[in-house]
Amino acid sequence: MATDRTAVIGFPVDHSLSPIIHNHWIKELGLDTKPYEKINVDPNKFEEQINNLKAEGYGGLNVTVPLKELAFSISDETSGVSKKLKSVNTLSLNSEKINGDNTDAVGFINSLDEKTIENNIANKKTLVLGAGGSARSVVHALNELGGHVRLFNRTLEKARILLDDLSINSSPVGAEELDDYANSSSFIVNTTSLGQKAGEHNNILRFENIEMETFIYDLIYNPKRSSFLEQAEAKGLKVQNGLRMLIEQAACSFQIWHEIKVGVSEELMSLLESV
Ligand code: ATR
């Protein structure tokens, strides 16, 4: 579907990096389309505002917090993964209907290199910290990659609900069991927001006895090195932040709208790292 006007919607959306990413590709490819924008959409007037944007000629919208579940509920047709996650981050609007997709899980998968999937995830013990919206995509992705996924969350009940919702045959990790399970995990990913605010320290895990082969991932990309990754790096573990996932999920949305496969160049990575 050729799309003339695209944007990210959120509440608030001011700090989104998506315009930099999409406009980089629009410019690089010389597409004859308007610049990708960011638009605040009030959750209380969601459907009305989406219809207004559709009338104004917006054909593609990325959806960020806290609107992903609402986007799912107003979509006429949704992809399999959106149905599974009950969440939509990519809307395609045309005169007949609204299509909803979710590129977060595939964005996470595409952010990983083959070796990490093979050595640290497939048939291995993996641990997810957090049970919010982004944890859903990550748990789904790890399960698809053949990882044995367990998750820890401050509020245990939310972890249980997440696993039930995704029909994953696993159990939440209780606080008393956390260090032991982490020490036997090959892949650990933080999806909590802890460490995003200045001065905030993610002290959920003790890194003392984590195996040297364990891969540590944090969805946080600002700061570039979160306190979680700093602790892992200090121990010499392999680490990755969430920037590549952000770009990869954007690339999948871009492909849905413009039918062009775009890559993640070093130039784009440095552009975003310098923001
Ligand atoms: P997102 O959409 O980014 O996943 P979210 O849905 O608000 O955001 O989820 C935030 C996650 O971070 C939750 O798992 C939350 O834990 P609770 O479910 O117990 O609220 C977790 N989180 C936020 N602040 C935290 C903190 N200070 N310590 C531990 N976990 C925290």
Coordinates of C-alpha atoms and ligand atoms in Angstrom, one line a residue:
M1 CA 0.0 0.0 0.0
A2 CA 1.5 3.3 -1.1
T3 CA 1.2 5.7 1.9
D4 CA 1.5 9.5 1.5
R5 CA 1.2 10.6 5.2
T6 CA 2.6 8.6 8.1
A7 CA 3.1 9.4 11.7
V8 CA 3.6 7.9 15.2
I9 CA 0.8 8.5 17.7
G10 CA 1.1 8.3 21.5
F11 CA 0.2 10.1 24.7
P12 CA 2.7 11.7 25.1
V13 CA 4.6 11.2 21.9
D14 CA 7.1 14.1 22.1
H15 CA 10.2 12.0 22.9
S16 CA 9.6 9.5 20.1
L17 CA 12.6 8.7 17.9
S18 CA 10.4 7.2 15.2
P19 CA 10.3 10.4 13.0
I20 CA 14.2 10.4 12.8
I21 CA 14.2 6.7 11.7
H22 CA 11.4 6.9 9.2
N23 CA 12.5 10.2 7.7
H24 CA 16.0 8.9 7.4
W25 CA 14.7 6.1 5.1
I26 CA 12.2 8.4 3.3
K27 CA 15.1 10.8 2.4
E28 CA 17.6 8.0 1.6
L29 CA 15.1 6.4 -0.8
G30 CA 13.9 9.8 -2.2
L31 CA 10.3 8.8 -1.6
D32 CA 7.7 11.2 -2.9
T33 CA 5.9 11.3 0.4
K34 CA 5.3 13.8 3.2
P35 CA 7.7 13.7 6.2
Y36 CA 6.7 11.2 9.0
E37 CA 5.3 13.2 11.9
K38 CA 4.5 12.7 15.6
I39 CA 1.0 13.3 16.9
N40 CA -0.5 13.3 20.4
V41 CA -3.7 11.3 20.5
D42 CA -5.9 11.5 23.6
P43 CA -6.9 7.9 24.7
N44 CA -10.4 9.2 25.6
K45 CA -11.0 10.4 22.0
F46 CA -9.1 7.7 20.3
E47 CA -11.5 6.5 17.6
E48 CA -12.7 10.0 16.7
Q49 CA -9.1 11.2 16.3
I50 CA -8.1 8.2 14.2
N51 CA -11.0 8.9 11.9
N52 CA -10.0 12.5 11.7
L53 CA -6.4 11.5 10.8
K54 CA -7.8 9.0 8.2
A55 CA -9.9 11.9 6.7
E56 CA -6.7 14.1 6.5
G57 CA -5.0 11.4 4.4
Y58 CA -2.9 9.5 6.9
G59 CA -2.4 6.0 5.7
G60 CA 0.1 4.6 8.1
L61 CA 0.3 5.2 11.9
N62 CA 2.7 3.7 14.4
V63 CA 1.2 3.4 17.8
T64 CA 3.0 3.8 21.1
V65 CA 2.1 3.7 24.8
P66 CA -0.6 3.9 26.0
L67 CA -2.6 3.4 22.8
K68 CA -1.6 -0.1 21.5
E69 CA -4.5 -1.9 23.1
L70 CA -7.0 0.7 21.8
A71 CA -5.5 0.4 18.3
F72 CA -6.1 -3.3 18.5
S73 CA -9.7 -2.8 19.5
I74 CA -10.6 -0.4 16.6
S75 CA -8.8 -2.4 13.9
D76 CA -11.2 -4.1 11.4
E77 CA -8.6 -6.8 10.6
T78 CA -5.6 -7.8 12.6
S79 CA -2.5 -10.0 12.0
G80 CA -2.0 -13.2 13.9
V81 CA 0.6 -11.8 16.2
S82 CA -1.6 -8.7 17.0
K83 CA -4.3 -11.1 18.0
K84 CA -1.9 -13.1 20.2
L85 CA -0.6 -9.9 21.9
K86 CA -4.0 -8.1 21.8
S87 CA -1.9 -5.1 20.8
V88 CA -1.2 -3.1 17.6
N89 CA 1.7 -0.9 16.9
T90 CA 1.2 -0.4 13.2
L91 CA -2.1 0.8 11.7
S92 CA -2.7 0.9 7.9
L93 CA -5.7 3.0 7.1
N94 CA -7.6 3.0 3.8
S95 CA -11.1 4.0 2.8
E96 CA -12.6 0.6 3.4
K97 CA -10.9 -0.6 6.6
I98 CA -8.3 -0.3 9.3
N99 CA -5.6 -3.0 9.4
G100 CA -3.7 -3.6 12.6
D101 CA -0.3 -5.3 12.9
N102 CA 2.3 -5.6 15.6
T103 CA 6.0 -5.5 14.6
D104 CA 7.5 -5.4 18.2
A105 CA 8.1 -9.1 18.5
V106 CA 9.6 -9.5 15.0
G107 CA 11.6 -6.3 15.7
F108 CA 13.1 -8.0 18.8
I109 CA 13.9 -11.2 16.9
N110 CA 15.5 -9.2 14.0
S111 CA 17.6 -7.3 16.5
L112 CA 19.4 -10.5 17.6
D113 CA 22.2 -12.1 15.7
E114 CA 22.0 -15.7 14.6
K115 CA 24.7 -16.8 17.0
T116 CA 22.9 -15.4 20.0
I117 CA 19.6 -17.2 19.0
E118 CA 21.5 -20.4 18.5
N119 CA 23.7 -20.3 21.5
N120 CA 21.7 -18.5 24.1
I121 CA 18.0 -18.8 23.2
A122 CA 16.9 -21.9 21.3
N123 CA 16.3 -24.8 23.8
K124 CA 17.9 -22.7 26.5
K125 CA 16.6 -21.2 29.8
T126 CA 15.7 -17.6 29.3
L127 CA 14.6 -15.0 31.8
V128 CA 12.4 -11.9 31.2
L129 CA 12.2 -9.2 33.8
G130 CA 8.9 -7.3 33.8
A131 CA 5.4 -8.1 32.7
G132 CA 4.2 -5.0 30.9
G133 CA 3.4 -4.4 27.3
S134 CA 6.9 -4.8 26.0
A135 CA 7.4 -8.0 28.0
R136 CA 4.5 -9.5 26.1
S137 CA 6.3 -9.1 22.8
V138 CA 9.6 -10.3 24.1
V139 CA 8.1 -13.4 25.8
H140 CA 6.2 -14.2 22.6
A141 CA 9.4 -13.8 20.5
L142 CA 11.6 -15.9 22.9
N143 CA 9.0 -18.6 22.8
E144 CA 8.8 -18.5 19.0
L145 CA 12.6 -18.9 19.0
G146 CA 12.4 -22.1 21.0
G147 CA 13.6 -20.6 24.3
H148 CA 12.3 -21.9 27.6
V149 CA 10.9 -18.6 29.0
R150 CA 10.2 -17.7 32.6
L151 CA 9.5 -14.3 33.9
F152 CA 10.0 -12.3 37.0
N153 CA 7.9 -9.3 37.9
R154 CA 7.6 -7.1 41.0
T155 CA 3.8 -7.9 40.8
L156 CA 3.8 -11.7 40.5
E157 CA 0.2 -11.9 39.5
K158 CA 0.8 -9.9 36.3
A159 CA 3.5 -12.4 35.2
R160 CA 1.1 -15.2 35.7
I161 CA -1.6 -13.5 33.6
L162 CA 0.9 -12.7 30.9
L163 CA 1.9 -16.4 30.6
D164 CA -1.7 -17.5 30.6
D165 CA -2.7 -14.9 28.0
L166 CA 0.0 -16.1 25.6
S167 CA -0.7 -19.8 26.4
I168 CA 2.9 -20.3 27.4
N169 CA 3.5 -23.4 29.5
S170 CA 5.7 -21.9 32.1
S171 CA 5.5 -20.3 35.5
P172 CA 6.6 -17.0 37.0
V173 CA 9.8 -16.8 38.9
G174 CA 9.3 -15.9 42.6
A175 CA 11.7 -13.5 44.3
E176 CA 13.2 -16.3 46.4
E177 CA 14.1 -18.2 43.3
L178 CA 15.2 -15.4 41.1
D179 CA 19.0 -15.5 41.6
D180 CA 19.2 -19.3 41.1
Y181 CA 17.1 -19.1 37.9
A182 CA 19.1 -16.2 36.6
N183 CA 22.4 -18.0 37.3
S184 CA 21.2 -20.9 35.2
S185 CA 19.8 -18.8 32.3
S186 CA 21.6 -18.2 29.0
F187 CA 19.7 -15.1 28.1
I188 CA 18.3 -12.4 30.4
V189 CA 16.3 -9.4 29.2
N190 CA 15.1 -6.4 31.2
T191 CA 11.8 -5.0 30.0
T192 CA 11.0 -3.0 33.1
S193 CA 11.3 0.7 32.9
L194 CA 13.6 0.7 35.9
G195 CA 16.8 2.6 34.9
Q196 CA 15.2 4.9 32.4
K197 CA 15.1 7.9 34.7
A198 CA 18.3 9.7 35.6
G199 CA 19.8 8.3 38.8
E200 CA 17.5 5.2 38.8
H201 CA 19.4 2.0 39.5
N202 CA 18.1 -1.4 38.3
N203 CA 18.9 -3.6 41.3
I204 CA 16.5 -6.5 40.4
L205 CA 19.3 -9.0 39.8
R206 CA 22.6 -9.9 41.4
F207 CA 25.2 -10.4 38.7
E208 CA 27.7 -12.1 41.0
N209 CA 27.1 -15.6 39.9
I210 CA 25.7 -15.1 36.4
E211 CA 27.4 -17.4 33.9
M212 CA 30.0 -15.7 31.6
E213 CA 28.2 -17.0 28.5
T214 CA 24.9 -15.4 29.4
F215 CA 23.7 -12.7 27.1
I216 CA 22.2 -9.6 28.8
Y217 CA 19.7 -7.5 26.9
D218 CA 18.0 -4.3 28.1
L219 CA 15.1 -2.8 26.1
I220 CA 16.1 0.6 27.4
Y221 CA 18.2 2.6 24.9
N222 CA 18.2 5.9 26.6
P223 CA 20.6 6.0 28.5
K224 CA 22.6 4.0 26.0
R225 CA 24.2 2.0 28.8
S226 CA 21.6 1.5 31.5
S227 CA 22.6 0.6 35.1
F228 CA 21.5 -3.0 34.3
L229 CA 23.9 -3.2 31.3
E230 CA 26.7 -1.4 33.3
Q231 CA 26.6 -4.1 35.9
A232 CA 26.7 -6.8 33.3
E233 CA 29.5 -5.2 31.4
A234 CA 31.5 -4.7 34.6
K235 CA 31.4 -8.5 34.8
G236 CA 32.5 -8.9 31.2
L237 CA 29.2 -10.3 29.9
K238 CA 27.9 -9.7 26.4
V239 CA 25.3 -6.9 26.4
Q240 CA 22.8 -5.2 24.0
N241 CA 20.5 -2.2 24.4
G242 CA 17.1 -1.7 22.8
L243 CA 18.1 0.7 20.0
R244 CA 18.4 -2.0 17.4
M245 CA 14.9 -3.4 18.3
L246 CA 13.5 0.1 17.9
I247 CA 14.9 0.4 14.4
E248 CA 14.0 -3.1 13.4
Q249 CA 10.3 -2.7 14.5
A250 CA 10.3 0.5 12.5
A251 CA 11.7 -1.2 9.4
C252 CA 8.9 -3.8 9.5
S253 CA 6.3 -1.0 9.7
F254 CA 8.0 0.8 6.9
Q255 CA 7.8 -2.4 4.8
I256 CA 4.1 -2.9 5.5
W257 CA 3.3 0.7 4.3
H258 CA 5.8 1.3 1.5
E259 CA 6.5 -2.3 0.5
I260 CA 10.2 -1.6 0.6
K261 CA 12.7 -3.5 2.8
V262 CA 15.0 -1.2 4.5
G263 CA 18.2 -2.0 6.4
V264 CA 19.8 -0.8 9.7
S265 CA 22.9 1.2 8.6
E266 CA 25.7 2.3 10.9
E267 CA 24.8 5.8 9.8
L268 CA 21.3 5.5 11.2
M269 CA 22.6 3.9 14.4
S270 CA 25.0 6.7 15.0
L271 CA 22.4 9.3 14.1
L272 CA 20.1 7.9 16.8
E273 CA 23.0 7.5 19.3
S274 CA 23.8 11.2 18.9
V275 CA 20.3 12.4 19.8
Ligands
ATR1 P1 6.0 -1.2 28.9 O1 4.9 -1.0 28.0 O2 7.2 -0.4 28.5 O3 6.3 -2.6 29.1 P2 4.5 -1.0 31.4 O4 3.5 -1.8 30.7 O5 4.2 0.2 32.2 O6 5.6 -0.5 30.3 O7 5.4 -2.0 32.3 C1 6.4 -1.6 33.1 C2 7.1 -2.8 33.8 O8 8.2 -2.3 34.6 C3 6.2 -3.6 34.7 O9 6.6 -4.9 34.7 C4 6.5 -3.0 36.1 O10 6.3 -3.8 37.1 P3 4.8 -3.9 37.8 O11 4.0 -4.8 36.9 O12 5.0 -4.5 39.1 O13 4.3 -2.5 37.9 C5 8.0 -2.8 35.9 N1 8.5 -1.7 36.8 C6 8.3 -0.4 36.7 N2 9.0 0.2 37.7 C7 9.6 -0.7 38.5 C8 10.4 -0.8 39.6 N3 10.7 0.4 40.3 N4 10.9 -2.0 40.1 C9 10.5 -3.1 39.5 N5 9.8 -3.2 38.4 C10 9.3 -2.0 37.9

